[in-house]
CSV table of C-alpha atoms and ligand atoms in Angstrom, one decimal:
chain,number,residue,atom,x,y,z
A,470,MET,CA,-4.5,-40.7,4.8
A,471,ARG,CA,-3.3,-37.7,2.8
A,472,PHE,CA,-6.0,-35.6,1.2
A,473,VAL,CA,-5.2,-34.6,-2.4
A,474,PRO,CA,-7.5,-31.7,-3.0
A,475,VAL,CA,-7.2,-31.1,-6.7
A,476,SER,CA,-8.5,-34.5,-7.7
A,477,VAL,CA,-11.4,-34.8,-5.3
A,478,PRO,CA,-15.0,-34.8,-6.4
A,479,VAL,CA,-17.3,-32.0,-5.3
A,480,ALA,CA,-19.0,-34.0,-2.5
A,481,VAL,CA,-15.7,-34.9,-0.8
A,482,LEU,CA,-16.4,-33.0,2.4
A,483,SER,CA,-19.2,-35.3,3.3
A,484,VAL,CA,-17.3,-38.5,2.5
A,485,LEU,CA,-14.0,-37.7,4.2
A,486,ALA,CA,-12.8,-40.5,6.5
A,487,PRO,CA,-12.7,-39.3,10.1
A,488,GLU,CA,-8.9,-39.6,10.4
A,489,ALA,CA,-8.5,-37.4,7.3
A,490,ALA,CA,-10.9,-34.8,8.7
A,491,ALA,CA,-8.9,-34.8,11.9
A,492,THR,CA,-5.6,-34.2,10.1
A,493,ALA,CA,-6.9,-31.7,7.6
A,494,THR,CA,-5.8,-28.2,8.7
A,495,ASP,CA,-8.0,-25.2,8.7
A,496,GLY,CA,-6.3,-24.0,5.6
A,497,LEU,CA,-7.0,-27.2,3.7
A,498,LEU,CA,-10.6,-27.2,4.8
A,499,GLY,CA,-10.9,-23.7,3.4
A,500,CYS,CA,-9.4,-24.8,0.1
A,501,GLN,CA,-11.8,-27.8,0.0
A,502,ALA,CA,-14.8,-25.6,0.6
A,503,LEU,CA,-13.7,-23.6,-2.4
A,504,VAL,CA,-13.4,-26.7,-4.5
A,505,ALA,CA,-16.8,-27.8,-3.3
A,506,ALA,CA,-18.2,-24.4,-4.4
A,507,GLY,CA,-17.1,-25.1,-7.9
A,508,LEU,CA,-14.0,-22.9,-7.9
A,509,GLY,CA,-11.5,-25.7,-8.2
A,510,ALA,CA,-10.1,-24.4,-11.6
A,511,SER,CA,-9.0,-21.2,-9.9
A,512,ILE,CA,-7.2,-22.8,-7.0
A,513,LEU,CA,-3.4,-23.4,-6.9
A,514,PHE,CA,-2.1,-26.1,-4.5
A,515,PRO,CA,1.5,-26.5,-3.5
A,516,SER,CA,1.3,-30.2,-4.3
A,517,THR,CA,0.9,-29.5,-8.0
A,518,PRO,CA,4.2,-28.3,-9.5
A,519,GLY,CA,4.1,-25.7,-12.2
A,520,ASN,CA,0.4,-24.8,-11.5
A,521,GLY,CA,1.3,-21.2,-10.5
A,522,TYR,CA,1.4,-21.6,-6.7
A,523,GLN,CA,5.1,-20.9,-6.5
A,524,ALA,CA,4.9,-18.2,-9.2
A,525,SER,CA,2.2,-16.4,-7.2
A,526,LEU,CA,4.4,-16.5,-4.1
A,527,ASP,CA,7.5,-15.4,-6.1
A,528,SER,CA,5.6,-12.4,-7.4
A,529,TYR,CA,5.4,-10.7,-3.9
A,530,TYR,CA,7.7,-7.8,-3.4
A,531,SER,CA,9.0,-8.8,0.0
A,532,LEU,CA,10.9,-11.9,0.7
A,533,ILE,CA,9.3,-12.0,4.2
A,534,VAL,CA,5.9,-12.4,2.5
A,535,ARG,CA,7.2,-14.9,-0.2
A,536,GLU,CA,8.3,-17.3,2.6
A,537,ILE,CA,4.8,-17.7,3.9
A,538,LYS,CA,3.0,-20.8,2.6
A,539,PRO,CA,-0.7,-20.7,2.3
A,540,ALA,CA,-2.6,-24.0,2.1
A,541,CYS,CA,-3.7,-22.8,-1.4
A,542,VAL,CA,-3.8,-19.7,-3.5
A,543,PHE,CA,-7.2,-18.8,-4.9
A,544,ARG,CA,-7.0,-16.7,-8.1
A,545,PRO,CA,-10.4,-15.5,-9.0
A,546,ARG,CA,-11.2,-14.2,-12.5
A,547,THR,CA,-14.3,-12.3,-11.6
A,548,ALA,CA,-16.0,-10.5,-8.7
A,549,GLN,CA,-18.5,-13.4,-8.8
A,550,HIS,CA,-15.7,-15.8,-8.1
A,551,VAL,CA,-14.7,-13.7,-5.1
A,552,SER,CA,-18.3,-13.6,-3.9
A,553,LYS,CA,-18.7,-17.4,-4.1
A,554,ALA,CA,-15.5,-17.9,-2.3
A,555,ILE,CA,-16.4,-15.5,0.6
A,556,LYS,CA,-19.8,-17.2,0.9
A,557,ALA,CA,-18.1,-20.6,1.2
A,558,LEU,CA,-15.3,-19.5,3.6
A,559,SER,CA,-17.6,-17.5,5.9
A,560,LYS,CA,-19.7,-20.6,6.5
A,561,LEU,CA,-16.7,-22.4,8.0
A,562,PRO,CA,-16.1,-21.8,11.8
A,563,SER,CA,-12.5,-21.0,11.4
A,564,GLY,CA,-9.6,-20.7,9.0
A,565,LYS,CA,-7.5,-17.7,8.0
A,566,VAL,CA,-7.9,-15.8,4.8
A,567,ALA,CA,-5.5,-13.2,3.2
A,568,VAL,CA,-6.2,-10.9,0.3
A,569,ARG,CA,-3.6,-9.8,-2.1
A,570,GLY,CA,-3.7,-7.0,-4.8
A,571,GLY,CA,-0.4,-6.0,-6.3
A,572,GLY,CA,1.5,-7.8,-3.5
A,573,HIS,CA,3.8,-4.9,-2.7
A,574,SER,CA,3.3,-4.7,1.0
A,575,ILE,CA,6.5,-5.2,3.0
A,576,TRP,CA,4.9,-7.3,5.8
A,577,PRO,CA,2.6,-10.3,5.7
A,578,ASN,CA,-0.8,-8.6,5.6
A,579,ASN,CA,-1.5,-10.1,2.2
A,580,ASN,CA,-0.5,-13.7,2.6
A,581,VAL,CA,-1.2,-16.2,5.4
A,582,ALA,CA,0.4,-19.5,6.5
A,583,ASP,CA,-1.9,-22.5,6.3
A,584,GLY,CA,-4.8,-20.3,5.1
A,585,VAL,CA,-6.4,-19.4,1.9
A,586,THR,CA,-4.7,-16.5,0.0
A,587,ILE,CA,-6.9,-14.7,-2.4
A,588,ASP,CA,-4.7,-13.5,-5.2
A,589,LEU,CA,-6.5,-10.8,-7.2
A,590,SER,CA,-3.8,-10.6,-9.9
A,591,LEU,CA,-6.1,-11.7,-12.7
A,592,LEU,CA,-8.4,-8.8,-12.0
A,593,ASN,CA,-6.0,-6.6,-13.8
A,594,GLN,CA,-8.1,-5.0,-16.5
A,595,THR,CA,-8.3,-1.2,-17.0
A,596,ASP,CA,-11.3,0.1,-19.0
A,597,VAL,CA,-11.8,3.7,-19.9
A,598,HIS,CA,-15.3,5.0,-20.1
A,599,LEU,CA,-15.4,8.4,-22.0
A,600,PRO,CA,-18.1,10.8,-20.8
A,601,THR,CA,-21.4,10.8,-22.6
A,602,LYS,CA,-22.5,14.2,-21.3
A,603,PRO,CA,-20.5,17.5,-21.5
A,604,ASN,CA,-18.7,18.4,-18.2
A,605,ALA,CA,-18.8,14.8,-17.0
A,606,ASN,CA,-15.6,13.0,-16.1
A,607,ALA,CA,-14.1,10.1,-18.0
A,608,ILE,CA,-13.9,7.1,-15.7
A,609,ALA,CA,-11.1,4.6,-15.5
A,610,SER,CA,-12.3,1.3,-14.1
A,611,VAL,CA,-9.3,-0.4,-12.7
A,612,GLY,CA,-9.3,-4.1,-11.6
A,613,ALA,CA,-8.0,-4.6,-8.0
A,614,GLY,CA,-5.1,-6.8,-9.1
A,615,SER,CA,-3.6,-4.1,-11.3
A,616,ARG,CA,-0.4,-2.3,-10.8
A,617,TRP,CA,0.0,1.4,-11.6
A,618,THR,CA,2.1,1.1,-14.8
A,619,SER,CA,-0.5,-0.9,-16.7
A,620,ALA,CA,-3.4,1.2,-15.4
A,621,LEU,CA,-1.6,4.5,-16.4
A,622,LEU,CA,-0.5,3.3,-19.8
A,623,GLU,CA,-4.1,2.3,-20.6
A,624,VAL,CA,-5.6,5.6,-19.6
A,625,GLU,CA,-2.8,7.5,-21.4
A,626,LYS,CA,-4.0,6.0,-24.7
A,627,TYR,CA,-7.0,8.3,-24.3
A,628,GLY,CA,-4.8,11.4,-23.4
A,629,LEU,CA,-6.0,11.0,-19.8
A,630,SER,CA,-4.4,10.5,-16.4
A,631,ILE,CA,-5.5,9.4,-12.9
A,632,THR,CA,-4.3,10.2,-9.4
A,633,ALA,CA,-1.9,7.3,-9.5
A,634,GLY,CA,0.9,6.1,-7.3
A,635,ARG,CA,4.4,6.9,-8.4
A,636,VAL,CA,6.1,3.6,-8.4
A,637,GLY,CA,4.8,1.5,-11.3
A,638,THR,CA,5.1,-1.9,-9.7
A,639,VAL,CA,3.0,-0.9,-6.7
A,640,GLY,CA,-0.5,-2.3,-6.7
A,641,VAL,CA,-3.5,-0.1,-7.2
A,642,ALA,CA,-5.6,-1.7,-4.4
A,643,GLY,CA,-3.4,-1.3,-1.4
A,644,LEU,CA,-2.2,2.2,-2.3
A,645,THR,CA,-5.7,3.4,-2.9
A,646,LEU,CA,-7.3,1.8,0.1
A,647,GLY,CA,-4.7,3.4,2.4
A,648,GLY,CA,-5.3,6.9,1.0
A,649,GLY,CA,-2.5,7.2,-1.6
A,650,LEU,CA,0.0,9.9,-2.4
A,651,SER,CA,0.3,10.9,-6.1
A,652,PHE,CA,2.2,13.3,-8.3
A,653,HIS,CA,-1.3,14.7,-8.9
A,654,SER,CA,-2.0,15.2,-5.2
A,655,GLY,CA,-1.5,19.0,-5.4
A,656,ARG,CA,-4.5,19.3,-7.7
A,657,HIS,CA,-6.5,16.2,-6.7
A,658,GLY,CA,-5.7,15.3,-3.2
A,659,PHE,CA,-5.1,11.7,-2.2
A,660,THR,CA,-5.6,8.8,-4.6
A,661,CYS,CA,-8.7,7.7,-2.7
A,662,ASP,CA,-10.3,11.2,-3.2
A,663,ASP,CA,-10.6,10.5,-7.0
A,664,VAL,CA,-12.4,7.2,-6.6
A,665,THR,CA,-16.0,7.6,-7.7
A,666,ASN,CA,-17.1,4.0,-7.1
A,667,TYR,CA,-15.8,0.8,-5.5
A,668,GLU,CA,-17.1,-2.6,-6.5
A,669,VAL,CA,-16.9,-4.5,-3.2
A,670,VAL,CA,-17.5,-8.0,-2.1
A,671,LEU,CA,-18.9,-7.9,1.5
A,672,ALA,CA,-18.5,-10.6,4.2
A,673,SER,CA,-22.0,-11.9,3.2
A,674,GLY,CA,-20.7,-12.5,-0.3
A,675,GLN,CA,-22.9,-9.8,-1.7
A,676,ILE,CA,-21.3,-7.6,-4.4
A,677,VAL,CA,-22.2,-4.0,-3.9
A,678,ASN,CA,-21.2,-0.7,-5.6
A,679,ALA,CA,-20.1,1.8,-3.0
A,680,ASN,CA,-20.4,5.4,-4.1
A,681,GLY,CA,-21.8,8.7,-3.0
A,682,LYS,CA,-25.4,7.7,-3.8
A,683,GLN,CA,-25.5,4.1,-2.7
A,684,THR,CA,-23.9,3.2,0.6
A,685,PRO,CA,-22.2,6.5,1.2
A,686,ASP,CA,-20.9,5.4,4.6
A,687,LEU,CA,-19.1,2.4,3.1
A,688,PHE,CA,-17.8,4.7,0.3
A,689,LYS,CA,-16.3,7.1,2.8
A,690,ALA,CA,-14.8,4.3,5.1
A,691,LEU,CA,-13.0,2.7,2.1
A,692,LYS,CA,-11.2,6.0,1.6
A,693,GLY,CA,-8.3,5.3,3.9
A,694,GLY,CA,-9.8,2.5,5.9
A,695,SER,CA,-7.7,-0.2,4.2
A,696,GLY,CA,-8.9,-3.8,4.2
A,697,ASN,CA,-11.4,-3.5,7.1
A,698,PHE,CA,-14.8,-3.7,5.2
A,699,GLY,CA,-14.7,-6.0,2.3
A,700,ILE,CA,-12.7,-7.0,-0.8
A,701,VAL,CA,-12.7,-4.3,-3.4
A,702,THR,CA,-12.6,-5.9,-6.8
A,703,ARG,CA,-12.7,-2.8,-8.9
A,704,PHE,CA,-11.9,0.9,-8.5
A,705,ASP,CA,-13.6,3.6,-10.7
A,706,PHE,CA,-11.4,6.7,-10.8
A,707,ALA,CA,-12.3,10.1,-12.2
A,708,ALA,CA,-9.9,10.6,-15.0
A,709,PHE,CA,-8.7,14.0,-16.3
A,710,PRO,CA,-6.6,15.3,-19.2
A,711,ALA,CA,-3.0,14.1,-18.8
A,712,GLY,CA,-1.4,17.4,-19.7
A,713,PRO,CA,2.3,17.9,-20.1
A,714,LEU,CA,4.4,16.4,-17.4
A,715,TYR,CA,8.1,16.8,-16.8
A,716,GLY,CA,9.9,14.4,-14.5
A,717,ARG,CA,13.4,13.3,-13.9
A,718,MET,CA,15.6,11.7,-11.2
A,719,VAL,CA,18.8,13.4,-10.3
A,720,THR,CA,21.5,12.2,-8.0
A,721,ALA,CA,23.7,14.7,-6.1
A,722,ALA,CA,26.6,14.3,-3.7
A,723,TRP,CA,26.0,14.1,0.0
A,724,ASP,CA,27.5,17.5,0.7
A,725,GLN,CA,25.0,19.2,-1.6
A,726,ARG,CA,22.1,18.1,0.7
A,727,ASP,CA,21.5,21.4,2.4
A,728,THR,CA,21.0,23.2,-0.9
A,729,ILE,CA,18.6,20.5,-2.0
A,730,LEU,CA,16.7,20.4,1.3
A,731,ASP,CA,16.3,24.2,1.4
A,732,SER,CA,14.7,24.1,-2.1
A,733,PHE,CA,12.5,21.1,-1.1
A,734,ILE,CA,11.2,23.0,2.0
A,735,ARG,CA,10.5,26.1,-0.1
A,736,LEU,CA,8.7,24.0,-2.7
A,737,ILE,CA,6.4,22.8,0.1
A,738,ASP,CA,5.9,26.4,1.3
A,739,ILE,CA,4.7,27.6,-2.1
A,740,ASN,CA,3.0,24.3,-3.2
A,741,GLU,CA,-0.5,25.7,-2.9
A,742,GLU,CA,0.3,28.3,-5.6
A,743,HIS,CA,2.2,25.7,-7.6
A,744,PRO,CA,0.1,22.6,-7.1
A,745,ALA,CA,1.4,20.7,-10.1
A,746,ASP,CA,5.0,20.7,-8.6
A,747,SER,CA,6.2,17.7,-6.7
A,748,GLN,CA,9.5,16.7,-5.4
A,749,ILE,CA,10.8,13.7,-3.4
A,750,VAL,CA,14.2,13.8,-1.6
A,751,LEU,CA,15.8,10.5,-1.0
A,752,TYR,CA,19.0,9.6,0.9
A,753,MET,CA,20.4,6.4,-0.5
A,754,TYR,CA,23.2,4.3,1.1
A,755,ASP,CA,24.3,1.3,-0.9
A,756,PRO,CA,27.1,-0.5,0.9
A,757,MET,CA,27.9,-2.6,-2.1
A,758,ALA,CA,28.2,0.1,-4.7
A,759,ALA,CA,31.8,0.8,-5.7
A,760,VAL,CA,30.9,4.3,-6.6
A,761,PRO,CA,28.0,6.3,-5.2
A,762,TRP,CA,24.6,5.2,-6.5
A,763,LEU,CA,24.2,7.5,-9.5
A,764,SER,CA,21.4,8.0,-11.8
A,765,ASP,CA,20.3,10.9,-14.0
A,766,ARG,CA,17.3,9.5,-15.7
A,767,ARG,CA,16.2,11.7,-18.6
A,768,ALA,CA,12.9,13.5,-18.5
A,769,THR,CA,10.1,11.3,-19.4
A,770,GLN,CA,7.0,12.3,-21.2
A,771,THR,CA,4.1,10.6,-19.3
A,772,TYR,CA,3.3,9.6,-15.8
A,773,GLY,CA,3.1,6.0,-16.9
A,774,GLU,CA,6.7,6.1,-18.3
A,775,LEU,CA,7.9,7.8,-15.2
A,776,ALA,CA,6.2,5.2,-13.0
A,777,ALA,CA,7.6,2.4,-15.1
A,778,ALA,CA,11.2,3.8,-14.8
A,779,SER,CA,11.0,4.1,-11.0
A,780,SER,CA,13.6,2.0,-9.1
A,781,ASP,CA,12.1,-0.9,-7.2
A,782,ASN,CA,14.3,-3.9,-6.5
A,783,ALA,CA,12.1,-6.7,-5.2
A,784,GLY,CA,13.0,-9.7,-3.1
A,785,ASP,CA,14.6,-8.3,0.1
A,786,ARG,CA,13.5,-8.4,3.7
A,787,TYR,CA,12.2,-4.8,4.1
A,788,VAL,CA,12.0,-2.9,7.4
A,789,TRP,CA,10.0,0.3,7.0
A,790,PHE,CA,9.1,2.9,9.5
A,791,SER,CA,7.2,6.2,8.8
A,792,LEU,CA,6.3,9.4,10.5
A,793,CYS,CA,5.0,12.8,9.5
A,794,PHE,CA,6.3,16.1,10.8
A,795,GLN,CA,6.0,19.7,10.0
A,796,ASN,CA,7.9,21.2,7.1
A,797,ASN,CA,10.8,22.2,9.4
A,798,LYS,CA,14.5,22.0,8.6
A,799,ARG,CA,15.4,21.2,12.2
A,800,VAL,CA,13.4,17.9,12.1
A,801,ILE,CA,15.1,16.9,8.8
A,802,ASP,CA,18.5,17.7,10.3
A,803,LYS,CA,17.6,15.5,13.2
A,804,ALA,CA,16.6,12.7,10.8
A,805,THR,CA,19.9,13.2,8.9
A,806,GLU,CA,21.9,12.9,12.1
A,807,LEU,CA,20.0,9.7,13.0
A,808,TYR,CA,20.6,8.4,9.5
A,809,GLN,CA,24.3,8.8,9.8
A,810,GLN,CA,24.3,7.4,13.3
A,811,LEU,CA,22.4,4.3,12.0
A,812,ILE,CA,24.9,3.7,9.3
A,813,ASP,CA,27.8,4.1,11.7
A,814,GLU,CA,26.3,1.8,14.2
A,815,THR,CA,25.5,-1.0,11.8
A,816,GLN,CA,28.7,-1.2,9.8
A,817,GLY,CA,29.3,-4.7,10.9
A,818,ALA,CA,26.0,-5.8,9.3
A,819,MET,CA,26.5,-4.0,6.0
A,820,GLY,CA,27.3,-7.3,4.2
A,821,ASP,CA,23.7,-8.3,4.9
A,822,ILE,CA,22.1,-5.0,3.6
A,823,ASP,CA,21.3,-4.0,0.1
A,824,ARG,CA,20.3,-0.4,0.8
A,825,ILE,CA,19.3,2.0,3.5
A,826,ILE,CA,17.0,4.7,2.4
A,827,PHE,CA,15.4,7.7,4.0
A,828,VAL,CA,12.6,9.3,1.8
A,829,PHE,CA,11.1,12.8,2.4
A,830,GLN,CA,7.9,13.6,0.6
A,831,GLN,CA,5.8,16.7,0.6
A,832,LEU,CA,2.5,16.8,2.5
A,833,PRO,CA,1.4,20.4,2.2
A,834,LYS,CA,-1.8,21.1,4.2
A,835,HIS,CA,-3.8,22.0,1.1
A,836,TYR,CA,-3.7,18.3,0.0
A,837,ALA,CA,-6.2,17.6,2.7
A,838,GLN,CA,-8.6,20.2,1.6
A,839,LYS,CA,-9.5,18.7,-1.8
A,840,ASN,CA,-12.2,16.4,-0.3
A,841,PRO,CA,-12.8,17.6,3.3
A,842,GLY,CA,-14.9,15.1,5.2
A,843,GLY,CA,-14.9,12.8,2.2
A,844,ASN,CA,-12.4,10.3,3.5
A,845,VAL,CA,-11.5,8.9,6.9
A,846,LEU,CA,-7.8,10.0,7.0
A,847,GLY,CA,-8.8,12.9,9.3
A,848,MET,CA,-6.3,15.3,7.8
A,849,ASP,CA,-8.9,17.9,6.9
A,850,LYS,CA,-8.9,18.5,10.7
A,851,THR,CA,-5.4,17.4,11.8
A,852,LEU,CA,-3.1,18.7,9.0
A,853,THR,CA,-2.9,22.2,10.3
A,854,GLU,CA,0.6,22.9,9.1
A,855,ASP,CA,2.5,22.1,5.9
A,856,SER,CA,4.2,18.8,6.5
A,857,ILE,CA,6.6,16.1,5.4
A,858,VAL,CA,6.1,12.3,5.2
A,859,TRP,CA,9.3,10.6,6.3
A,860,LEU,CA,9.9,6.9,5.3
A,861,GLY,CA,12.9,5.0,6.6
A,862,GLU,CA,13.7,1.8,4.8
A,863,ALA,CA,16.4,-0.9,5.3
A,864,PHE,CA,16.7,-3.6,2.6
A,865,ALA,CA,18.0,-6.6,4.5
A,866,LYS,CA,19.2,-9.8,3.0
A,867,THR,CA,19.1,-12.0,6.1
A,868,LYS,CA,16.8,-12.5,9.1
A,869,GLU,CA,19.5,-11.3,11.4
A,870,ALA,CA,19.9,-8.0,9.6
A,871,GLU,CA,16.1,-7.6,9.5
A,872,ALA,CA,15.9,-8.1,13.3
A,873,LEU,CA,18.8,-5.7,13.9
A,874,PHE,CA,17.2,-2.9,11.7
A,875,GLN,CA,13.8,-3.5,13.1
A,876,SER,CA,15.1,-2.7,16.6
A,877,LYS,CA,17.4,0.1,15.6
A,878,MET,CA,14.8,1.8,13.5
A,879,ALA,CA,12.1,1.4,16.0
A,880,ALA,CA,14.3,3.3,18.5
A,881,LEU,CA,15.3,5.9,15.8
A,882,THR,CA,11.6,6.5,14.9
A,883,GLU,CA,10.8,7.1,18.6
A,884,GLU,CA,13.6,9.5,19.0
A,885,LEU,CA,12.7,11.4,15.8
A,886,GLU,CA,9.1,11.6,16.9
A,887,ALA,CA,10.1,12.8,20.4
A,888,PHE,CA,12.3,15.5,18.8
A,889,ALA,CA,9.5,16.8,16.6
A,890,LYS,CA,7.1,16.9,19.5
A,891,ALA,CA,9.6,18.7,21.7
A,892,ILE,CA,10.1,21.5,19.3
A,893,GLY,CA,6.3,21.7,18.5
A,894,ALA,CA,6.8,20.4,15.0
A,895,ALA,CA,4.9,17.0,15.2
A,896,THR,CA,2.2,16.1,12.7
A,897,ARG,CA,-0.3,13.5,13.9
A,898,TRP,CA,-1.1,11.6,10.8
A,899,GLN,CA,0.7,8.3,9.9
A,900,TYR,CA,0.6,6.9,6.4
A,901,ILE,CA,-0.8,3.4,6.7
A,902,ASN,CA,1.0,2.2,3.6
A,903,TYR,CA,4.5,3.2,4.9
A,904,VAL,CA,4.4,2.4,8.6
A,905,ASN,CA,5.9,-0.6,10.5
A,906,PRO,CA,3.5,-3.3,11.7
A,907,MET,CA,4.3,-2.1,15.3
A,908,GLN,CA,2.9,1.4,14.6
A,909,ASP,CA,-0.8,2.3,14.9
A,910,PRO,CA,-1.8,4.4,11.9
A,911,LEU,CA,-5.6,4.0,12.2
A,912,LYS,CA,-5.4,5.7,15.5
A,913,SER,CA,-3.9,8.8,13.9
A,914,TYR,CA,-7.1,9.3,11.9
A,915,GLY,CA,-8.8,10.7,15.1
A,916,ALA,CA,-11.5,9.6,17.5
A,917,GLU,CA,-14.4,10.6,15.2
A,918,ASN,CA,-13.1,8.6,12.2
A,919,ILE,CA,-12.3,5.6,14.4
A,920,ALA,CA,-15.8,5.5,15.8
A,921,PHE,CA,-17.2,5.9,12.3
A,922,MET,CA,-15.1,3.0,10.9
A,923,LYS,CA,-16.2,0.8,13.8
A,924,ARG,CA,-19.9,1.6,13.0
A,925,VAL,CA,-19.3,0.8,9.3
A,926,SER,CA,-17.5,-2.4,10.0
A,927,ALA,CA,-20.4,-3.5,12.4
A,928,LYS,CA,-23.0,-2.6,9.7
A,929,TYR,CA,-21.4,-4.3,6.7
A,930,ASP,CA,-19.5,-7.1,8.5
A,931,PRO,CA,-21.6,-7.9,11.6
A,932,GLN,CA,-19.8,-11.2,12.2
A,933,GLY,CA,-16.4,-9.5,12.0
A,934,PHE,CA,-15.1,-11.7,9.1
A,935,PHE,CA,-12.7,-9.1,8.0
A,936,GLN,CA,-11.6,-8.5,11.6
A,937,THR,CA,-10.8,-12.0,12.7
A,938,ARG,CA,-10.8,-14.4,9.7
A,939,VAL,CA,-8.8,-12.0,7.5
A,940,PRO,CA,-6.3,-11.0,10.2
A,941,GLY,CA,-3.8,-9.2,7.9
A,942,GLY,CA,-3.3,-5.5,8.1
A,943,PHE,CA,-4.4,-2.9,10.6
A,944,LYS,CA,-7.7,-3.8,12.1
A,945,ILE,CA,-10.2,-1.2,13.2
A,946,SER,CA,-11.4,-3.5,16.0
A,947,HIS,CA,-7.9,-3.4,17.5
A,948,VAL,CA,-7.8,0.4,17.8
A,949,LYS,CA,-8.5,1.6,21.3
B,774,NAG,C1,-3.0,-9.3,-16.6
B,774,NAG,O1,-2.4,-10.4,-16.1
B,774,NAG,C2,-2.1,-11.4,-17.0
B,774,NAG,C3,-1.6,-12.7,-16.3
B,774,NAG,O2,-0.5,-12.4,-15.5
B,774,NAG,C4,-1.1,-10.9,-18.0
B,774,NAG,O3,-0.8,-11.8,-19.0
B,774,NAG,C5,-1.7,-9.6,-18.6
B,774,NAG,O4,-0.7,-9.0,-19.5
B,774,NAG,C6,-2.1,-8.6,-17.6
B,774,NAG,N1,-2.8,-7.5,-18.2
B,774,NAG,C7,-2.5,-6.2,-17.9
B,774,NAG,C8,-3.4,-5.2,-18.5
B,774,NAG,O5,-1.6,-5.9,-17.2
């Protein structure tokens, strides 16, 4: 007997024929529990064409994630919906759950085969609360399903800005929970440092506000600890005057790179005195382009417009690896050598590749001193030298190319890390939002922060729901 979940009455679980119960998968049982909890109107099943199930999958950034088929997608409209769902799901003995914000992750930490995927995309409202007292901050309350462009454009209506991400289609939740680099980091630190309050649904289903006064331990753990502690449904950011902003993208020829890199290194050296300045250097190889990939986007006026104009082609199979190292030209030169070698060695696969990108971003040590001890990233102690965040990306079109670049870039990353260590230019921190699933970013936060996150997880999630039932992402219980 085939169970058709959308048409069943609430009491169905207790009247299921034994053979149906035997064939119902864990995922379907989870979906049925949500229906039984009265959430049926927010559940999308694959068996109902046009109901939004496929549209939800198609809206993921990565093709790898789009191909994963959950038993149903649950699309809550409120934090109360999320709370009801977690209460219902946590009563079941098994069944996987995934949580998705903007859906920009490159690997399946936000979708789950034969499980329940909680798609927060309808929690996408941004509300600006202007200060009622002098010297108080305006607060931007941003729903966890928002992406940066819509959040920024809303706060800019008030002449304000937030420590936003820089690519407009990236989700607010994942970037902020992983720390978050921003064009405003020179003055404000990491994106998470400007969060004043998190509305969180805990494993018990309880909705709490985590901030410096209530649950300060949970508040701190959420600043970099990713999806280990609960489902954040709303982020309250301290907002500040937007001020003038000048930004543009410029493309230069490959043989100009030393000039550009020298100025990039110098910009990091003097960033503490010029904290508003920010530069990203990107190597771009596009095997299909008849001419080099050229763009000279004009200066934009606001952060929101700059984010909206950022290049972001969705729908490939992405292979990402990331490392940090000191602001040292020798390491960049080594990365450049490895980049050229990678392109040479994979010429035969270039028909299956859209782009190969290396990105270098500034990580001056003063970024970590905006909120010392206030987050779990550990950089207030470990970022002792001005550094660079390196991100290597291959945009593959086939599984074969994905596998090839996964192995090539794993080896490349290891070689680059060994080189940085050998010349005393390594930086310990790894950016959780950029690393490959085979890397171990939580470990880079340091022993004290790992122990702290384990304690917070045990306190707020004693059954380990977010460690075992929500398996996606880097789990604190797996860190040795
Ligand atoms: C929120 O999502 C809905 C449904 O996708 C969309 O129609 C709406 O424009 C979004 N709102 C914002 C502020 O992005």
